[in-house]
Amino acid sequence: MKQEFTISIYSENHIGLLSQVSTVFTRRNVNIESITSSESAIPGIHKITIVAITEKELIDKVQTQLDKRIDVVKSFVFTEDEVIHQEIALYKVPTEAILESNEVERLIRKHNARILEISKEYTVIEKTGHKSETQELFEKLSQFGVTQFTRSGRVAVTKLKKELLSSYLDKLENEKIIKD
Amino acid sequence: METTEGTKKKKITGSEAVILSLINEGVDVLFGYPGGAIMPVYDAMHDYYDKLNHILTRHEQGALHAAQGYARVTGKVGVSIVTSGPGATNAVTGIADAMIDSTPLVVISGQVASSLLGTDAFQETDVVGITQPITKWNYQIKNAADIPEAIAKAFYIAKSGRPGPVLLDITKDAQFGEFEYEYKKIDFIRSYRPLPKTDYSQIDEAARLINLAKKPMALIGQGVILGGAEKEALEFLEKADIPFAYTLLGLSAIPTEHRLNIGMLGMHGHYAPNVKTNDADLIIAIGMRFDDRVTGNLDKYAKKAKVIHLDIDPAEVNKNVYADVPVLGNVKDTLPLLTEKISPNNHEEWLQEFRALINVETQKIINKQINPAEEGILMGEVIHKVSEAFGNDAIMVTDVGQHQMMAARYFKFKQSRSVVTSGGLGTMGFGLPAAIGAKMGKPDRPVVLFAGDGGFQMTIQELGTIFQSNIPVKVVLLNNSFLGMVRQWQELFFDKRYAMTELVNPDFQTICKGYHMPSELVDSREKLDAAIKNLVEQDGPYLIEVVVEKEGNVFPMVPAGASVSDIRLE
Ligand SMILES: Cc1ncc(C[n+]2csc(CCOP(=O)(O)OP(=O)(O)O)c2C)c(N)n1
């Protein structure tokens, strides 16, 4: 059975890492729904967050292949209920549409969105939420002529008390000390 | 005490640093081919021939396969140096081959100056991009000062854990740059765990299953050889009295004549282990990866068996075959733990079941190959005779095709690391250069190559390398005037429609003459013994070309898509 997974990949910040990581998904024929990449809370370590819809069995195999890449520190696979996640969406609509009725303003308020910028020609609206929520607002705004719409990849943090990566790194450090 | 070359804080060029770092890693032989973007390194090497024996091959693919052959017989890291662009792309096949067969290599490629990167400069290719999926690790060096650390990392990664190829791409300006050289070996990288943690409860569970099993079967893979665990494997097998089969790359880990040996697994393996896979109640996979050529149809594989899988690579566990008990770690460490926990056992009855099937195969196939009734020479008899002539104790190198499977079936072994063959990639053209590398790695052991007339011509120019560097490899060219393995499939599964498999060959004797390779032609059975005698006794390199039956087939065979137990005897 296919389901949605959030995969957090912690890595060294080397050139070409994104391609290393995405190749693992491509080889296993797993489609990447979204991808974001940024620094993590640990200095020098990068975090890539990928959303993919596939079978549990296959994502486990992808994970072992990811961990096998030398520059990947560690990857973690989460199901929907194990993470708190958000995506951000921007919508560009003609300012005219906002002035003509108060419907757009009502939608903004109702969906907890906000206006980022207003000019004579266009207005940019921002909404943060789950994909279904940003999608819903997009559909509602469509009648007013959305000229541009863009949604970010997922950002996610775990619901766990223990920080998986730092405990993993601590463990590694200990092993190294024992070895030395 | 280790000495460190050139560590006296004096400024040297990146190129010299490459050479010194290789020496510091213990490299004494390397294989390569020069060109514009790597010239500074070759220039630096010119002063170090006393420490580094560079073998000039005739093609970069040859350099790579030679480095592989060297690595496979010695267990050391094979090193190869190539230039940018076409030099590097010619190396790609060897890198891919080393990746899939877990062979430790460090490949150094020259690259255009960093200011020219991405401009489609002369002989620029994105080698790091091209080789990313087929290397264990790769890296582009753009500063001279980064060279020692990158090389130290490359060697550590190539040989630790599950070995594999590493490529370092060095820009020309980095080769010219000067810096204060210092070399430190590396044995820790924070993002890399070569050795997974062993879960000891799994050892207990594995021991429990082994003690209970009535029909256990062990599968020996290359992991046993890579881990140097031949002795540990033997102790385990003998204490539990478990029959063992081996994969193509696991061949020679344990001497052929061992009483528990039941033969080779897979498509052209032996009858007994394939048939019995679906009778076994326990499969103990030791350092092998359940390749599809070994398992046949996975849905009909080892249906009655629980599976214990010992491997160093967590990504191999549950990849193809579900492991009831995964035992992660180097088999050299995990096998003794297991041996200690199991009770001595006796599986004589179960072993008899294998012997019965071995007899069937011996009568129906092996005897007919070794003592043929027909006039034409068969591959099996040649290989059998060559093996015996070398006291069943030579290093066997093969190319790819029917002769490869025949060699694996009919050559015998007394010691480990005696097989060099392209398993996972099945690279035609692998044989001749790999034999060169193997001989460089083990100059004191005889190295005999079996090649087909097709694959031999893919890297035939390496006869030039043999001549220039006087490398005494023994070659047995099994000439059937066909791309035999493909022809066999056409015969069996494509209605004998021999599409593009018949070869009109050159006169190999004349070619050998041109390359100053002593050789002789065996076109009738009477000439065979004398020719083999020459092959063994001649001091230098020697080639015998044996004209074999044109349409001989390799049997038994598991047809593609079939279950291993449906293996065909004819
Ligand atoms: C580079 C490469 N190209 C094509 C193949 C497909 N292939 C596998 S075996 C084979 C025939 C080999 O013929 P030959 O070298 O004469 O050996 P024989 O099978 O006759 O012993 C071919 C074409 C391959 N394995 N490698």
mmCIF file of C-alpha atoms in Angstrom, chain A residues 45-156:
data_model
loop_
_atom_site.group_PDB
_atom_site.id
_atom_site.type_symbol
_atom_site.label_atom_id
_atom_site.label_comp_id
_atom_site.label_asym_id
_atom_site.label_seq_id
_atom_site.Cartn_x
_atom_site.Cartn_y
_atom_site.Cartn_z
ATOM 1 C CA ILE A 45 25.366 19.698 8.604
ATOM 2 C CA HIS A 46 22.829 20.138 5.886
ATOM 3 C CA LYS A 47 19.262 18.899 5.964
ATOM 4 C CA ILE A 48 17.311 17.786 2.940
ATOM 5 C CA THR A 49 13.618 17.079 3.386
ATOM 6 C CA ILE A 50 11.910 14.969 0.775
ATOM 7 C CA VAL A 51 8.285 13.960 0.468
ATOM 8 C CA ALA A 52 7.555 10.783 -1.444
ATOM 9 C CA ILE A 53 4.529 8.582 -1.860
ATOM 10 C CA THR A 54 5.425 4.921 -2.040
ATOM 11 C CA GLU A 55 5.335 1.587 -0.200
ATOM 12 C CA LYS A 56 6.893 1.169 3.232
ATOM 13 C CA GLU A 57 9.031 -1.707 1.988
ATOM 14 C CA LEU A 58 10.499 0.347 -0.814
ATOM 15 C CA ILE A 59 11.170 3.461 1.247
ATOM 16 C CA ASP A 60 13.087 1.321 3.737
ATOM 17 C CA LYS A 61 15.316 0.138 0.894
ATOM 18 C CA VAL A 62 15.760 3.699 -0.313
ATOM 19 C CA GLN A 63 16.787 4.662 3.202
ATOM 20 C CA THR A 64 19.519 2.042 3.441
ATOM 21 C CA GLN A 65 20.831 3.174 0.069
ATOM 22 C CA LEU A 66 20.816 6.802 1.246
ATOM 23 C CA ASP A 67 22.722 5.919 4.394
ATOM 24 C CA LYS A 68 25.224 4.089 2.248
ATOM 25 C CA ARG A 69 26.254 7.302 0.487
ATOM 26 C CA ILE A 70 29.495 8.382 2.124
ATOM 27 C CA ASP A 71 28.491 12.036 2.503
ATOM 28 C CA VAL A 72 25.107 11.282 4.025
ATOM 29 C CA VAL A 73 25.387 11.402 7.800
ATOM 30 C CA LYS A 74 22.042 9.747 8.442
ATOM 31 C CA SER A 75 18.554 9.655 7.060
ATOM 32 C CA PHE A 76 15.258 9.188 8.839
ATOM 33 C CA VAL A 77 11.906 8.141 7.447
ATOM 34 C CA PHE A 78 8.696 9.412 9.025
ATOM 35 C CA THR A 79 5.053 8.790 8.396
ATOM 36 C CA GLU A 80 2.542 11.621 8.297
ATOM 37 C CA ASP A 81 1.683 11.392 12.015
ATOM 38 C CA GLU A 82 5.292 11.465 13.208
ATOM 39 C CA VAL A 83 6.151 14.949 12.010
ATOM 40 C CA ILE A 84 4.885 18.476 12.182
ATOM 41 C CA HIS A 85 5.236 19.919 8.772
ATOM 42 C CA GLN A 86 4.357 22.980 6.768
ATOM 43 C CA GLU A 87 4.619 24.344 3.285
ATOM 44 C CA ILE A 88 4.438 27.932 2.243
ATOM 45 C CA ALA A 89 2.492 29.168 -0.777
ATOM 46 C CA LEU A 90 2.482 32.504 -2.570
ATOM 47 C CA TYR A 91 -0.394 33.685 -4.745
ATOM 48 C CA LYS A 92 -0.300 36.655 -7.076
ATOM 49 C CA VAL A 93 -3.694 38.133 -7.938
ATOM 50 C CA PRO A 94 -4.703 41.343 -9.737
ATOM 51 C CA THR A 95 -5.275 44.093 -7.164
ATOM 52 C CA GLU A 96 -8.433 45.002 -9.080
ATOM 53 C CA ALA A 97 -10.019 41.758 -7.955
ATOM 54 C CA ILE A 98 -9.506 42.710 -4.339
ATOM 55 C CA LEU A 99 -10.954 46.153 -4.832
ATOM 56 C CA GLU A 100 -14.023 44.946 -6.742
ATOM 57 C CA SER A 101 -15.519 42.862 -3.939
ATOM 58 C CA ASN A 102 -14.589 41.980 -0.381
ATOM 59 C CA GLU A 103 -14.584 38.261 -1.216
ATOM 60 C CA VAL A 104 -10.780 38.002 -1.562
ATOM 61 C CA GLU A 105 -10.290 39.777 1.738
ATOM 62 C CA ARG A 106 -12.761 37.397 3.350
ATOM 63 C CA LEU A 107 -10.862 34.388 1.969
ATOM 64 C CA ILE A 108 -7.581 35.738 3.276
ATOM 65 C CA ARG A 109 -8.999 36.146 6.718
ATOM 66 C CA LYS A 110 -10.792 32.812 6.720
ATOM 67 C CA HIS A 111 -7.694 30.873 5.596
ATOM 68 C CA ASN A 112 -5.307 32.628 7.913
ATOM 69 C CA ALA A 113 -3.366 33.971 4.970
ATOM 70 C CA ARG A 114 -1.767 37.386 4.782
ATOM 71 C CA ILE A 115 -0.931 40.024 2.264
ATOM 72 C CA LEU A 116 2.777 40.461 1.599
ATOM 73 C CA GLU A 117 2.704 43.237 -0.914
ATOM 74 C CA ILE A 118 0.179 45.416 -2.695
ATOM 75 C CA SER A 119 0.872 47.432 -5.794
ATOM 76 C CA LYS A 120 -1.451 49.070 -8.259
ATOM 77 C CA GLU A 121 -1.408 46.038 -10.544
ATOM 78 C CA TYR A 122 -1.038 43.051 -8.294
ATOM 79 C CA THR A 123 -1.241 41.774 -4.753
ATOM 80 C CA VAL A 124 0.852 38.960 -3.300
ATOM 81 C CA ILE A 125 -0.789 36.713 -0.709
ATOM 82 C CA GLU A 126 1.068 34.258 1.503
ATOM 83 C CA LYS A 127 -0.292 31.216 3.231
ATOM 84 C CA THR A 128 1.504 28.593 5.331
ATOM 85 C CA GLY A 129 -0.035 25.218 5.994
ATOM 86 C CA HIS A 130 -0.398 21.700 4.767
ATOM 87 C CA LYS A 131 -0.563 21.127 1.064
ATOM 88 C CA SER A 132 -4.315 20.523 1.127
ATOM 89 C CA GLU A 133 -4.837 23.873 2.827
ATOM 90 C CA THR A 134 -2.687 25.908 0.471
ATOM 91 C CA GLN A 135 -4.305 24.058 -2.405
ATOM 92 C CA GLU A 136 -7.773 24.857 -1.168
ATOM 93 C CA LEU A 137 -7.003 28.557 -1.031
ATOM 94 C CA PHE A 138 -5.568 28.356 -4.532
ATOM 95 C CA GLU A 139 -8.767 26.847 -5.844
ATOM 96 C CA LYS A 140 -10.914 29.459 -4.119
ATOM 97 C CA LEU A 141 -8.758 32.320 -5.389
ATOM 98 C CA SER A 142 -8.722 30.978 -8.925
ATOM 99 C CA GLN A 143 -11.973 32.674 -9.864
ATOM 100 C CA PHE A 144 -10.258 36.033 -9.254
ATOM 101 C CA GLY A 145 -7.488 35.201 -11.689
ATOM 102 C CA VAL A 146 -4.359 33.962 -9.914
ATOM 103 C CA THR A 147 -1.530 34.994 -12.274
ATOM 104 C CA GLN A 148 1.192 33.194 -10.347
ATOM 105 C CA PHE A 149 1.091 30.457 -7.737
ATOM 106 C CA THR A 150 4.030 28.763 -6.119
ATOM 107 C CA ARG A 151 4.346 26.335 -3.254
ATOM 108 C CA SER A 152 7.520 25.433 -1.405
ATOM 109 C CA GLY A 153 8.697 21.962 -0.553
ATOM 110 C CA ARG A 154 7.957 20.604 2.868
ATOM 111 C CA VAL A 155 9.752 21.645 6.009
ATOM 112 C CA ALA A 156 9.305 19.287 8.925
#
